[in-house]
mmCIF file of C-alpha atoms in Angstrom:
data_model
loop_
_atom_site.group_PDB
_atom_site.id
_atom_site.type_symbol
_atom_site.label_atom_id
_atom_site.label_comp_id
_atom_site.label_asym_id
_atom_site.label_seq_id
_atom_site.Cartn_x
_atom_site.Cartn_y
_atom_site.Cartn_z
ATOM 1 C CA ILE A 80 -0.402 -0.136 -0.314
ATOM 2 C CA ILE A 81 1.062 3.285 -0.847
ATOM 3 C CA ASP A 82 -0.124 6.623 1.166
ATOM 4 C CA ASP A 83 -1.419 8.305 -1.850
ATOM 5 C CA TYR A 84 -3.493 10.392 0.273
ATOM 6 C CA GLU A 85 0.068 12.211 2.139
ATOM 7 C CA VAL A 86 1.370 12.409 -1.400
ATOM 8 C CA GLY A 87 -0.758 15.060 -1.695
ATOM 9 C CA GLN A 88 -0.856 16.605 1.258
ATOM 10 C CA PHE A 89 2.972 16.707 0.550
ATOM 11 C CA ALA A 90 3.121 18.311 -2.985
ATOM 12 C CA CYS A 91 1.155 21.281 -1.195
ATOM 13 C CA THR A 92 2.997 21.850 1.724
ATOM 14 C CA HIS A 93 6.052 21.241 -0.699
ATOM 15 C CA PHE A 94 4.804 24.595 -2.738
ATOM 16 C CA LEU A 95 3.556 26.591 0.259
ATOM 17 C CA ARG A 96 6.836 26.330 2.409
ATOM 18 C CA ARG A 97 8.641 27.041 -1.288
ATOM 19 C CA GLY A 98 5.799 30.565 -0.835
ATOM 20 C CA ARG A 99 3.750 28.992 -3.928
ATOM 21 C CA LYS A 100 0.259 30.794 -3.129
ATOM 22 C CA THR A 101 -1.522 30.294 -5.815
ATOM 23 C CA LEU A 102 -2.144 26.186 -6.857
ATOM 24 C CA SER A 103 -3.439 23.979 -8.629
ATOM 25 C CA VAL A 104 -4.091 19.986 -9.634
ATOM 26 C CA VAL A 105 -3.798 18.315 -12.944
ATOM 27 C CA SER A 106 -5.388 14.308 -12.856
ATOM 28 C CA PRO A 107 -6.404 12.136 -14.842
ATOM 29 C CA ASN A 108 -10.701 12.094 -16.423
ATOM 30 C CA TYR A 109 -10.881 8.617 -14.453
ATOM 31 C CA ALA A 110 -11.631 8.021 -10.886
ATOM 32 C CA SER A 111 -8.896 5.743 -9.196
ATOM 33 C CA LYS A 112 -9.203 5.415 -5.796
ATOM 34 C CA ALA A 113 -5.211 6.068 -5.789
ATOM 35 C CA LEU A 114 -5.937 9.340 -7.600
ATOM 36 C CA SER A 115 -8.796 10.680 -5.819
ATOM 37 C CA LEU A 116 -6.882 10.385 -2.793
ATOM 38 C CA ARG A 117 -3.848 12.134 -3.859
ATOM 39 C CA VAL A 118 -5.835 14.982 -5.542
ATOM 40 C CA ILE A 119 -8.128 15.131 -2.019
ATOM 41 C CA GLY A 120 -4.901 15.047 0.238
ATOM 42 C CA TYR A 121 -3.489 18.242 -1.772
ATOM 43 C CA VAL A 122 -6.756 19.790 -1.284
ATOM 44 C CA ASN A 123 -7.296 19.213 2.409
ATOM 45 C CA ARG A 124 -4.247 20.286 3.141
ATOM 46 C CA ALA A 125 -4.194 23.283 1.656
ATOM 47 C CA LYS A 126 -7.985 24.268 3.318
ATOM 48 C CA GLU A 127 -5.684 23.211 6.166
ATOM 49 C CA LEU A 128 -2.615 25.093 5.760
ATOM 50 C CA MET A 129 -4.235 29.093 3.931
ATOM 51 C CA GLY A 130 -7.844 28.536 6.091
ATOM 52 C CA ASN A 131 -11.004 30.496 4.178
ATOM 53 C CA GLY A 132 -8.569 32.056 1.661
ATOM 54 C CA TYR A 133 -7.067 28.676 0.681
ATOM 55 C CA ARG A 134 -7.753 28.470 -3.298
ATOM 56 C CA VAL A 135 -7.167 25.146 -5.771
ATOM 57 C CA LYS A 136 -7.906 25.212 -9.734
ATOM 58 C CA SER A 137 -7.939 21.319 -10.200
ATOM 59 C CA LEU A 138 -8.231 20.049 -13.856
ATOM 60 C CA GLN A 139 -8.827 16.445 -15.268
ATOM 61 C CA VAL A 140 -7.667 16.128 -18.677
ATOM 62 C CA ASP A 141 -7.450 12.782 -21.276
ATOM 63 C CA ASN A 142 -4.914 11.044 -19.708
ATOM 64 C CA SER A 143 -1.791 11.826 -22.253
ATOM 65 C CA ASP A 144 0.888 14.060 -23.359
ATOM 66 C CA GLU A 145 -2.588 15.653 -25.701
ATOM 67 C CA GLY A 146 -3.851 15.609 -21.793
ATOM 68 C CA GLY A 147 -0.845 17.759 -20.092
ATOM 69 C CA TYR A 148 -0.774 19.981 -23.350
ATOM 70 C CA ALA A 149 -4.377 21.029 -23.162
ATOM 71 C CA ALA A 150 -4.346 21.513 -19.556
ATOM 72 C CA ALA A 151 -1.426 23.848 -18.861
ATOM 73 C CA MET A 152 -3.059 26.465 -21.795
ATOM 74 C CA GLU A 153 -6.158 26.260 -19.631
ATOM 75 C CA LEU A 154 -4.016 26.697 -16.053
ATOM 76 C CA VAL A 155 -2.476 29.722 -18.712
ATOM 77 C CA ALA A 156 -5.250 31.356 -19.155
ATOM 78 C CA GLN A 157 -6.807 31.801 -15.498
ATOM 79 C CA GLU A 158 -6.617 34.880 -13.506
ATOM 80 C CA PRO A 159 -5.004 35.009 -11.809
ATOM 81 C CA ARG A 160 -2.509 31.850 -12.719
ATOM 82 C CA PRO A 161 -1.453 29.151 -10.758
ATOM 83 C CA ASP A 162 1.891 29.561 -9.524
ATOM 84 C CA ALA A 163 1.762 25.342 -8.529
ATOM 85 C CA ALA A 164 0.748 22.777 -10.053
ATOM 86 C CA PHE A 165 0.812 18.964 -9.027
ATOM 87 C CA VAL A 166 0.270 16.621 -11.706
ATOM 88 C CA ALA A 167 -1.422 13.375 -10.299
ATOM 89 C CA ASN A 168 -0.094 11.240 -13.013
ATOM 90 C CA ASP A 169 3.741 11.401 -14.483
ATOM 91 C CA ARG A 170 2.080 10.642 -18.526
ATOM 92 C CA MET A 171 1.046 13.798 -18.454
ATOM 93 C CA ILE A 172 3.949 15.228 -18.054
ATOM 94 C CA ASN A 173 5.743 15.376 -21.084
ATOM 95 C CA GLY A 174 2.864 18.373 -22.751
ATOM 96 C CA PHE A 175 2.147 20.073 -19.446
ATOM 97 C CA ILE A 176 5.501 20.728 -19.357
ATOM 98 C CA LYS A 177 5.670 21.226 -23.331
ATOM 99 C CA GLY A 178 2.211 23.768 -23.020
ATOM 100 C CA LEU A 179 3.567 25.594 -20.439
ATOM 101 C CA LEU A 180 6.720 26.348 -22.166
ATOM 102 C CA HIS A 181 4.986 26.922 -25.181
ATOM 103 C CA ALA A 182 2.574 29.897 -23.147
ATOM 104 C CA GLY A 183 6.006 31.617 -22.235
ATOM 105 C CA LEU A 184 6.551 30.772 -18.289
ATOM 106 C CA GLU A 185 10.698 29.378 -16.983
ATOM 107 C CA ILE A 186 9.105 26.201 -14.828
ATOM 108 C CA ALA A 187 10.127 26.844 -11.111
ATOM 109 C CA ARG A 188 10.525 30.892 -11.439
ATOM 110 C CA ASP A 189 7.243 31.581 -12.657
ATOM 111 C CA ILE A 190 5.437 27.878 -11.606
ATOM 112 C CA GLU A 191 6.963 25.692 -10.216
ATOM 113 C CA VAL A 192 5.900 21.494 -11.359
ATOM 114 C CA ILE A 193 6.053 18.119 -9.452
ATOM 115 C CA SER A 194 4.039 15.437 -10.768
ATOM 116 C CA PHE A 195 4.386 11.272 -8.971
ATOM 117 C CA GLY A 196 5.775 8.166 -11.437
ATOM 118 C CA ASN A 197 9.186 9.534 -11.130
ATOM 119 C CA SER A 198 9.407 8.025 -15.117
ATOM 120 C CA MET A 199 12.583 8.636 -16.870
ATOM 121 C CA GLY A 200 11.302 11.356 -19.251
ATOM 122 C CA ASN A 201 11.661 13.688 -15.676
ATOM 123 C CA LEU A 202 15.352 13.742 -14.856
ATOM 124 C CA TRP A 203 15.631 13.616 -18.912
ATOM 125 C CA ILE A 204 13.683 17.101 -19.886
ATOM 126 C CA VAL A 205 14.497 20.508 -19.325
ATOM 127 C CA PRO A 206 14.168 21.344 -16.999
ATOM 128 C CA SER A 207 13.776 18.038 -15.055
ATOM 129 C CA VAL A 208 10.602 17.064 -13.198
ATOM 130 C CA THR A 209 10.411 16.744 -9.236
ATOM 131 C CA SER A 210 8.683 13.432 -8.852
ATOM 132 C CA PHE A 211 6.979 10.972 -6.590
ATOM 133 C CA ASP A 212 8.991 7.795 -7.035
ATOM 134 C CA TYR A 213 7.053 4.299 -5.691
ATOM 135 C CA PRO A 214 9.323 1.185 -5.007
ATOM 136 C CA VAL A 215 8.937 -0.460 -7.523
ATOM 137 C CA GLU A 216 10.586 -3.688 -7.956
ATOM 138 C CA GLU A 217 10.700 -3.332 -3.966
ATOM 139 C CA MET A 218 6.604 -3.843 -4.692
ATOM 140 C CA ALA A 219 7.201 -6.199 -7.492
ATOM 141 C CA ARG A 220 9.198 -9.080 -5.138
ATOM 142 C CA GLU A 221 7.653 -8.555 -2.285
ATOM 143 C CA SER A 222 4.506 -9.759 -4.307
ATOM 144 C CA MET A 223 6.331 -12.283 -5.978
ATOM 145 C CA GLN A 224 6.820 -13.828 -2.390
ATOM 146 C CA ILE A 225 3.407 -13.274 -1.275
ATOM 147 C CA LEU A 226 2.070 -15.820 -4.209
ATOM 148 C CA GLU A 227 4.832 -18.189 -3.761
ATOM 149 C CA ALA A 228 3.737 -18.041 -0.330
ATOM 150 C CA ALA A 229 -0.305 -18.481 -1.350
ATOM 151 C CA ILE A 230 1.001 -21.564 -3.914
ATOM 152 C CA ASP A 231 2.832 -23.948 -1.757
ATOM 153 C CA GLY A 232 0.486 -22.976 0.554
ATOM 154 C CA THR A 233 2.315 -21.164 3.821
ATOM 155 C CA LEU A 234 0.600 -17.614 3.253
ATOM 156 C CA LYS A 235 -2.663 -18.378 6.465
ATOM 157 C CA ALA A 236 -3.778 -14.733 6.543
ATOM 158 C CA PRO A 237 -4.055 -12.418 4.735
ATOM 159 C CA VAL A 238 -0.968 -10.438 3.622
ATOM 160 C CA THR A 239 -0.805 -6.068 3.692
ATOM 161 C CA ARG A 240 2.330 -4.437 2.917
ATOM 162 C CA ASN A 241 3.054 -0.315 2.982
ATOM 163 C CA PHE A 242 5.993 1.124 0.963
ATOM 164 C CA SER A 243 7.588 4.669 1.682
ATOM 165 C CA VAL A 244 7.592 7.187 -1.812
ATOM 166 C CA SER A 245 9.573 9.723 -2.419
ATOM 167 C CA CYS A 246 9.866 13.093 -3.513
ATOM 168 C CA ILE A 247 13.383 13.510 -6.182
ATOM 169 C CA PHE A 248 13.966 16.979 -6.528
ATOM 170 C CA ARG A 249 14.748 18.227 -9.762
ATOM 171 C CA ASP A 250 14.445 21.748 -11.204
ATOM 172 C CA SER A 251 10.695 22.095 -11.357
ATOM 173 C CA SER A 252 10.026 22.927 -7.715
ATOM 174 C CA PRO A 253 13.679 22.371 -5.645
ATOM 175 C CA ALA A 254 13.955 21.345 -2.259
ATOM 176 C CA VAL A 255 12.956 24.209 0.274
ATOM 177 C CA GLU A 256 16.012 24.877 1.434
ATOM 178 C CA GLU A 257 16.091 24.924 5.331
#
């Protein structure tokens, strides 16, 4: 299990600690528990830390580069324009970054961006994208061990595993200086 709610909370807290005030969240236009929890965690943390003055622009778009580009175009047209964006799924990040750059924004100065998934493209895109990384290999290894125990009959009870997610800070939203 990954605590997706906590991921959303962390993204919001990070942006606020970096002085961002006008928040946005971009998510795919389909429902899943994980995506919903990320978005709800983000919005609830904004409400908690910003009080009645909180403002979070939430967009749902196609889970594609085209959807990410469309979201960027919609956000840059907003008044006030968001200065922070949490993209809840990496599948949209390349289009989102391209849209922001096409609109003439300087990422990290005009708008900070964090995504979820830490795909290899996040490292190579310019600017590189801060992203949440989850331990895919460790999760797969644990799943195989559970499956083997189920097959050989040594699994006696339902199994739940908790996995930690880490934020990999890059150019689009650097770590907060302590």
